[in-house]
Each structure stands twice: as structure tokens, then as C-alpha cells.
Amino acid sequence: MSTEDIPPAVWRSAEVRDALAVRDIGTVYRVLREHGVSQSRIAQLTGQAQSEVSDVLNGRAVRSYELLARIATGLGIPRGWMGMAGEPDPATDGAGQPVEEDEKAKRRRFLSYAGSLVLGAETDIAGSADLFAAELSRFADLPPTPPGRVGSSDVAALDVLMSSLRQIDQRYGGVGQYGTVAAAARRAERMLEASMSEAVRTDLLGALCKLHATAGWTAVENGLLASGNAHYGRALDFGRDGADPLAIARTLYAAGRAELDFGDPNSALKLFQLGSIRAESSPLVSSVLQLNSAWAAAHAERPGSVRRMLDQGRALHAAAEIEADYPMFRWFGEADVLGMTGSVQLAMGEHESAALHLSRAVAARAPGEVRSALFELASLAEAKLALGDHASAVRHGRRAVLLAGGVRSARLRGRLAGLRRRCGELAVSRNSWRDSAEELALGIDGVIAPRPVPR
């Protein structure tokens, strides 16, 4: 059904894109009405009764995944904008090609841009602007006037904001945060128009790099992969201009994790290696990138380099003075090293060693590190199933499912996939644990199913 009567400006609106990120369909319908799209037309496009459209406009939340998918299809909304990136996207380009192909091309261009920036080759700045501007066009609704003067305290406030967001992300996941971080980045960019000292400007550029990297991370947590890469591209621009190599390394780490979780492990490996070039001054950041490189290499079936990267990453972390190192990575402690080691070994099929390291990682987790604990519990349960220790596997798996009920992250599906697969295999066997395995599989299905995000 044609959607030509919907003005393209609707989908460029910051309000609409942020509302879609949290599945606030009422706001989307309200903006459509403000642009002259009638309730009856919305109902026709989405397959709802007009009374249902009216109810949504009056505050009724849309919680049905089937209805969300129908709304996306009817209005021509890319599903990734609503955190439904795992589903087919109905949108096509002018030649009728699926949008997913365009997104792959964008990702390749981002990778090329990152390589050019880090390796010092000629960088197509105009090309990078073209790559990132379309996804971030919703940044156009800036405050009417910039601040008069920006000082060091204003930049410090951005660092405090990012620290707070990091704590929320670690405990609950990033779903629901994206609109907040994107708005903060939008306002912070406007600060560049104010007067300030050169030292403050340099610090502000570094803060903008970190803030856009944070926005990219939360976008990916929502399943908004294209928006994530657009923010990472902006972060690299500001990191280059601010001459902050560790902020660039952090951006490349975050972009690499997005590729590792949702894309191509070979691309992830390249991004981690590019980040390592900019992280040479920090043993801590270098250790994080080396350990993640080992994980990517294991998934990319490059066993020859995994052991070297893993050993190097662990040695660098052991030598790092964490409290004196780069603040944005001080969260990466011994539990993270153990968890990464176990995850690499699990990917390599070394189940006994993986179970040992993952068990120690879970024991070392602080109470607030919920997302990391549940991912490690799920991996530990997977390793235990591979070893035939069904009792331990079910116990750890149930704990992971319980924790997953309070975590909002698009990464859940991928990180629980291995455990889900092994449970499915055990459930159809003649093993005495098959009923428990089926119960656990159903529990996993329940927590990885797309859920509406409360405002």
C-alpha cells in the first residue's frame, strides 16, 4: 500500500526517531496527524480499526509484537528503528533492493573510513559526512541559541553524564536510553558555537567523541545498528579533531563489539586491531582490545592467532595500573578478564577451561553488574551442557534467565543463542534431563522475545 501521502519530514524528525527507538507509537501517530495524515488513513495503512488508532493517540501502549510489525510494514518504517533488526525489513531503495544491502554498504564504508583515519591515509571527509549525516539528520532540531561561553565545568558535566549512563547500561542494558543520549549529543554539539579557550575546545571535542561513542553503544543496544555506526563515525571525526587517541580507541572498541554481536567477526577483528594502534599509551585499553581481538578471531575461525592475542591481553591487564589508567575503561576488572577468557575458550570448543574461567568470573561479579553476570552464566551453562554436567547447566541457565528478565538489550538473543541451541538438542533426546532442558529453552524464548519498552 502506497505511503506517498506521508511527508518524508516525519521520518527525519528527532521526536519521531526517538519515539520509535522506545516504541512510543502514540507519539508517532500524533506527529502524523500534525502533518495532515488522518486517523482513518493511519488505520488503513496499519490494518487497525480507527477506534484503535484513537486509543493509541490517547495513551494506550502498543505491546503486541505482531501489531508493531504490522505498523512498521504499513507505514514503511525500517524495523531496525524500533529495535526489530532481526526481522525482515520491508523498506527498499529506489531500485527495489532491500535496505539491508544498503546498510552493509554503509558498514563497509564506515570500516574503510576508520582504517583511513587510524592509519593516516587520505581521508574522504566529504564522504564521511555523507555517510553519517543521513542517519543523524534528526539532530537538526537544535536549541534556538547556543550557550554564551563554555568552560571546563561544562565539559566535566558531560563526563559525569556518561559515567551515570554507563552504570545504568551495565545494570539494565541500554534499551530506553538512546533518546536521552542522542539528545545530549545534539545539545553538546551546539556548544561548539560558543566562545571558549583552546584548551576547553580540545577537551570538548574529546567529550563529543566519547558522547557519540556512548550514543552509538546505546543505539546498538536498541538494535539500531545503522544509527550506531553513524554515531561512531561522528565520534571518530571529533576524536580526530580533538587529538584524543584513547577516545578513538574506545570508539573502535564499541564499533567492533557491534560487529561481533550482530555482524561479521572479521570486521570486528579489524576494528579491534585499528583500535590497538591508537591504544599504545594505555596498557588497560590495549588489554581490552587484545582480549576482544582473541574473541573475534575465535568466532572468525582463526585459531592460529587466538592464543597469542589472549595471552597478550591477559599480560597487559596484569601489568596495568587500573586506577591510574584511562578512566573510560576502569570498569574492566579481573572479572571481565576471566569472563573474556572463558568466552574465547568456549568459542574455541575448550569447554572444561571455559567452564572454570566463567565460573570464577560469575563469582567475582559485583551485585550491580547484572548484564555481564547473566551473559557469563549463560555461557557457563552452555559449557556445562557440552561437558555433560546437566545439573549444573540447568542451575546456571535458570539463574541467567532470571537475571535476563530485568535486562533490556538487543544483545540478549545472540548471547543466549548457544545455550538455547544446546537445550533444544537435549530436549529432543532420551536423556533424563530433557524436560528440564525444554523448560529452560522456553524460559530463554520468553526473555529474548521483543518486548515493549516503558517510557
Tab-separated table of N, CA and C in Angstrom, residues 183-270:
chain	number	residue	atom	x	y	z
A	183	ALA	N	19.919	13.052	22.435
A	183	ALA	CA	19.584	14.450	22.710
A	183	ALA	C	20.762	15.169	23.359
A	184	ALA	N	21.450	14.482	24.265
A	184	ALA	CA	22.618	15.086	24.906
A	184	ALA	C	23.714	15.385	23.887
A	185	ALA	N	23.932	14.472	22.961
A	185	ALA	CA	24.937	14.699	21.914
A	185	ALA	C	24.537	15.859	21.017
A	186	ARG	N	23.227	15.946	20.733
A	186	ARG	CA	22.715	17.032	19.893
A	186	ARG	C	22.996	18.389	20.554
A	187	ARG	N	22.710	18.489	21.851
A	187	ARG	CA	22.926	19.755	22.552
A	187	ARG	C	24.413	20.043	22.723
A	188	ALA	N	25.195	19.004	22.990
A	188	ALA	CA	26.624	19.210	23.211
A	188	ALA	C	27.318	19.707	21.945
A	189	GLU	N	26.889	19.231	20.775
A	189	GLU	CA	27.486	19.727	19.527
A	189	GLU	C	27.258	21.227	19.378
A	190	ARG	N	26.117	21.702	19.857
A	190	ARG	CA	25.826	23.133	19.733
A	190	ARG	C	26.783	23.972	20.588
A	191	MET	N	27.365	23.361	21.597
A	191	MET	CA	28.311	24.070	22.454
A	191	MET	C	29.529	24.561	21.668
A	192	LEU	N	29.835	23.899	20.558
A	192	LEU	CA	30.987	24.307	19.748
A	192	LEU	C	30.823	25.707	19.167
A	193	GLU	N	29.583	26.201	19.098
A	193	GLU	CA	29.343	27.539	18.559
A	193	GLU	C	29.616	28.636	19.584
A	194	ALA	N	29.808	28.254	20.843
A	194	ALA	CA	30.043	29.241	21.899
A	194	ALA	C	31.517	29.641	21.935
A	195	SER	N	31.803	30.673	22.683
A	195	SER	CA	33.195	31.077	22.876
A	195	SER	C	33.808	30.226	23.977
A	196	MET	N	35.099	29.921	23.849
A	196	MET	CA	35.809	29.096	24.836
A	196	MET	C	37.299	29.188	24.553
A	197	SER	N	38.094	28.796	25.519
A	197	SER	CA	39.540	28.759	25.316
A	197	SER	C	39.900	27.573	24.424
A	198	GLU	N	41.091	27.597	23.855
A	198	GLU	CA	41.520	26.490	23.001
A	198	GLU	C	41.621	25.195	23.796
A	199	ALA	N	42.060	25.301	25.046
A	199	ALA	CA	42.169	24.097	25.876
A	199	ALA	C	40.798	23.487	26.117
A	200	VAL	N	39.809	24.338	26.389
A	200	VAL	CA	38.452	23.838	26.613
A	200	VAL	C	37.897	23.251	25.327
A	201	ARG	N	38.181	23.878	24.177
A	201	ARG	CA	37.697	23.353	22.899
A	201	ARG	C	38.254	21.954	22.642
A	202	THR	N	39.527	21.768	22.921
A	202	THR	CA	40.125	20.444	22.742
A	202	THR	C	39.445	19.420	23.636
A	203	ASP	N	39.204	19.800	24.899
A	203	ASP	CA	38.525	18.889	25.827
A	203	ASP	C	37.093	18.612	25.368
A	204	LEU	N	36.418	19.625	24.835
A	204	LEU	CA	35.045	19.447	24.376
A	204	LEU	C	34.991	18.484	23.189
A	205	LEU	N	35.928	18.608	22.268
A	205	LEU	CA	35.969	17.692	21.133
A	205	LEU	C	36.170	16.254	21.601
A	206	GLY	N	37.039	16.081	22.608
A	206	GLY	CA	37.221	14.743	23.163
A	206	GLY	C	35.953	14.231	23.823
A	207	ALA	N	35.252	15.123	24.548
A	207	ALA	CA	33.993	14.729	25.198
A	207	ALA	C	32.932	14.371	24.160
A	208	LEU	N	32.886	15.113	23.050
A	208	LEU	CA	31.931	14.808	21.985
A	208	LEU	C	32.233	13.450	21.354
A	209	CYS	N	33.510	13.140	21.221
A	209	CYS	CA	33.890	11.811	20.722
A	209	CYS	C	33.338	10.739	21.649
A	210	LYS	N	33.559	10.903	22.942
A	210	LYS	CA	33.102	9.908	23.913
A	210	LYS	C	31.576	9.850	23.978
A	211	LEU	N	30.936	11.006	23.868
A	211	LEU	CA	29.476	11.043	23.954
A	211	LEU	C	28.834	10.364	22.750
A	212	HIS	N	29.369	10.608	21.559
A	212	HIS	CA	28.817	9.938	20.373
A	212	HIS	C	29.100	8.439	20.410
A	213	ALA	N	30.243	8.042	20.956
A	213	ALA	CA	30.511	6.607	21.103
A	213	ALA	C	29.512	5.982	22.061
A	214	THR	N	29.169	6.708	23.129
A	214	THR	CA	28.152	6.227	24.071
A	214	THR	C	26.788	6.142	23.392
A	215	ALA	N	26.455	7.158	22.583
A	215	ALA	CA	25.188	7.126	21.837
A	215	ALA	C	25.168	5.944	20.876
A	216	GLY	N	26.308	5.666	20.237
A	216	GLY	CA	26.384	4.523	19.338
A	216	GLY	C	26.155	3.216	20.069
A	217	TRP	N	26.744	3.097	21.257
A	217	TRP	CA	26.569	1.871	22.049
A	217	TRP	C	25.103	1.665	22.411
A	218	THR	N	24.433	2.738	22.878
A	218	THR	CA	23.037	2.592	23.269
A	218	THR	C	22.134	2.362	22.059
A	219	ALA	N	22.506	2.932	20.910
A	219	ALA	CA	21.735	2.658	19.691
A	219	ALA	C	21.793	1.171	19.354
A	220	VAL	N	22.986	0.593	19.434
A	220	VAL	CA	23.144	-0.833	19.138
A	220	VAL	C	22.411	-1.673	20.178
A	221	GLU	N	22.428	-1.250	21.439
A	221	GLU	CA	21.671	-1.958	22.466
A	221	GLU	C	20.187	-2.027	22.114
A	222	ASN	N	19.698	-1.020	21.393
A	222	ASN	CA	18.307	-0.987	20.939
A	222	ASN	C	18.110	-1.710	19.610
A	223	GLY	N	19.191	-2.242	19.034
A	223	GLY	CA	19.100	-2.882	17.729
A	223	GLY	C	19.163	-1.921	16.570
A	224	LEU	N	19.509	-0.638	16.827
A	224	LEU	CA	19.570	0.384	15.775
A	224	LEU	C	21.001	0.429	15.231
A	225	LEU	N	21.343	-0.551	14.405
A	225	LEU	CA	22.734	-0.740	14.006
A	225	LEU	C	23.239	0.384	13.106
A	226	ALA	N	22.422	0.839	12.172
A	226	ALA	CA	22.851	1.919	11.277
A	226	ALA	C	23.075	3.206	12.066
A	227	SER	N	22.184	3.504	12.988
A	227	SER	CA	22.367	4.688	13.824
A	227	SER	C	23.622	4.554	14.668
A	228	GLY	N	23.884	3.350	15.154
A	228	GLY	CA	25.101	3.137	15.928
A	228	GLY	C	26.341	3.474	15.138
A	229	ASN	N	26.436	2.979	13.912
A	229	ASN	CA	27.608	3.277	13.093
A	229	ASN	C	27.696	4.751	12.741
A	230	ALA	N	26.550	5.405	12.564
A	230	ALA	CA	26.573	6.842	12.287
A	230	ALA	C	27.168	7.603	13.470
A	231	HIS	N	26.777	7.236	14.675
A	231	HIS	CA	27.355	7.879	15.862
A	231	HIS	C	28.845	7.559	15.982
A	232	TYR	N	29.225	6.343	15.675
A	232	TYR	CA	30.654	6.005	15.749
A	232	TYR	C	31.460	6.822	14.747
A	233	GLY	N	30.866	7.058	13.572
A	233	GLY	CA	31.547	7.903	12.588
A	233	GLY	C	31.735	9.321	13.085
A	234	ARG	N	30.685	9.884	13.697
A	234	ARG	CA	30.807	11.221	14.276
A	234	ARG	C	31.840	11.233	15.388
A	235	ALA	N	31.858	10.185	16.197
A	235	ALA	CA	32.839	10.099	17.278
A	235	ALA	C	34.262	10.124	16.725
A	236	LEU	N	34.501	9.403	15.635
A	236	LEU	CA	35.842	9.401	15.041
A	236	LEU	C	36.213	10.782	14.517
A	237	ASP	N	35.235	11.494	13.940
A	237	ASP	CA	35.505	12.858	13.479
A	237	ASP	C	35.968	13.736	14.639
A	238	PHE	N	35.231	13.708	15.736
A	238	PHE	CA	35.577	14.559	16.877
A	238	PHE	C	36.860	14.085	17.549
A	239	GLY	N	37.068	12.773	17.594
A	239	GLY	CA	38.303	12.258	18.177
A	239	GLY	C	39.521	12.691	17.390
A	240	ARG	N	39.394	12.700	16.077
A	240	ARG	CA	40.499	13.155	15.234
A	240	ARG	C	40.775	14.633	15.470
A	241	ASP	N	39.734	15.438	15.486
A	241	ASP	CA	39.916	16.879	15.656
A	241	ASP	C	40.400	17.225	17.060
A	242	GLY	N	40.021	16.397	18.045
A	242	GLY	CA	40.426	16.663	19.415
A	242	GLY	C	41.737	16.013	19.801
A	243	ALA	N	42.314	15.257	18.897
A	243	ALA	CA	43.614	14.625	19.128
A	243	ALA	C	43.590	13.766	20.397
A	244	ASP	N	42.544	12.969	20.569
A	244	ASP	CA	42.424	12.090	21.733
A	244	ASP	C	42.490	10.643	21.252
A	245	PRO	N	43.678	10.038	21.197
A	245	PRO	CA	43.795	8.693	20.621
A	245	PRO	C	43.031	7.628	21.406
A	246	LEU	N	42.938	7.771	22.737
A	246	LEU	CA	42.244	6.756	23.525
A	246	LEU	C	40.732	6.842	23.348
A	247	ALA	N	40.214	8.048	23.109
A	247	ALA	CA	38.786	8.166	22.800
A	247	ALA	C	38.483	7.495	21.465
A	248	ILE	N	39.391	7.624	20.508
A	248	ILE	CA	39.228	6.932	19.227
A	248	ILE	C	39.280	5.419	19.439
A	249	ALA	N	40.222	4.959	20.282
A	249	ALA	CA	40.329	3.529	20.561
A	249	ALA	C	39.044	3.000	21.182
A	250	ARG	N	38.442	3.783	22.093
A	250	ARG	CA	37.186	3.366	22.721
A	250	ARG	C	36.070	3.280	21.681
A	251	THR	N	36.029	4.231	20.757
A	251	THR	CA	35.016	4.204	19.701
A	251	THR	C	35.158	2.955	18.846
A	252	LEU	N	36.384	2.620	18.484
A	252	LEU	CA	36.621	1.451	17.644
A	252	LEU	C	36.307	0.160	18.398
A	253	TYR	N	36.559	0.160	19.711
A	253	TYR	CA	36.160	-0.993	20.532
A	253	TYR	C	34.641	-1.180	20.475
A	254	ALA	N	33.894	-0.091	20.704
A	254	ALA	CA	32.435	-0.181	20.705
A	254	ALA	C	31.911	-0.614	19.340
A	255	ALA	N	32.473	-0.049	18.272
A	255	ALA	CA	32.044	-0.430	16.920
A	255	ALA	C	32.381	-1.892	16.642
A	256	GLY	N	33.531	-2.343	17.141
A	256	GLY	CA	33.904	-3.742	16.965
A	256	GLY	C	32.972	-4.684	17.688
A	257	ARG	N	32.534	-4.288	18.888
A	257	ARG	CA	31.599	-5.142	19.614
A	257	ARG	C	30.262	-5.241	18.890
A	258	ALA	N	29.838	-4.141	18.252
A	258	ALA	CA	28.604	-4.202	17.473
A	258	ALA	C	28.737	-5.212	16.338
A	259	GLU	N	29.876	-5.195	15.658
A	259	GLU	CA	30.106	-6.163	14.578
A	259	GLU	C	30.169	-7.583	15.126
A	260	LEU	N	30.814	-7.753	16.278
A	260	LEU	CA	30.952	-9.088	16.853
A	260	LEU	C	29.600	-9.644	17.275
A	261	ASP	N	28.738	-8.795	17.813
A	261	ASP	CA	27.436	-9.247	18.296
A	261	ASP	C	26.400	-9.398	17.187
A	262	PHE	N	26.486	-8.563	16.136
A	262	PHE	CA	25.417	-8.530	15.134
A	262	PHE	C	25.900	-8.670	13.690
A	263	GLY	N	27.193	-8.575	13.472
A	263	GLY	CA	27.666	-8.508	12.101
A	263	GLY	C	28.671	-9.578	11.748
A	264	ASP	N	29.887	-9.141	11.444
A	264	ASP	CA	30.914	-10.007	10.886
A	264	ASP	C	32.124	-10.034	11.822
A	265	PRO	N	32.525	-11.200	12.364
A	265	PRO	CA	33.667	-11.245	13.275
A	265	PRO	C	34.973	-10.785	12.627
A	266	ASN	N	35.110	-10.957	11.307
A	266	ASN	CA	36.327	-10.473	10.650
A	266	ASN	C	36.385	-8.949	10.648
A	267	SER	N	35.244	-8.299	10.445
A	267	SER	CA	35.197	-6.841	10.537
A	267	SER	C	35.459	-6.396	11.968
A	268	ALA	N	34.894	-7.125	12.935
A	268	ALA	CA	35.144	-6.808	14.343
A	268	ALA	C	36.630	-6.882	14.642
A	269	LEU	N	37.279	-7.920	14.162
A	269	LEU	CA	38.713	-8.088	14.406
A	269	LEU	C	39.505	-6.919	13.837
A	270	LYS	N	39.142	-6.477	12.642
A	270	LYS	CA	39.847	-5.353	12.039
A	270	LYS	C	39.670	-4.083	12.874
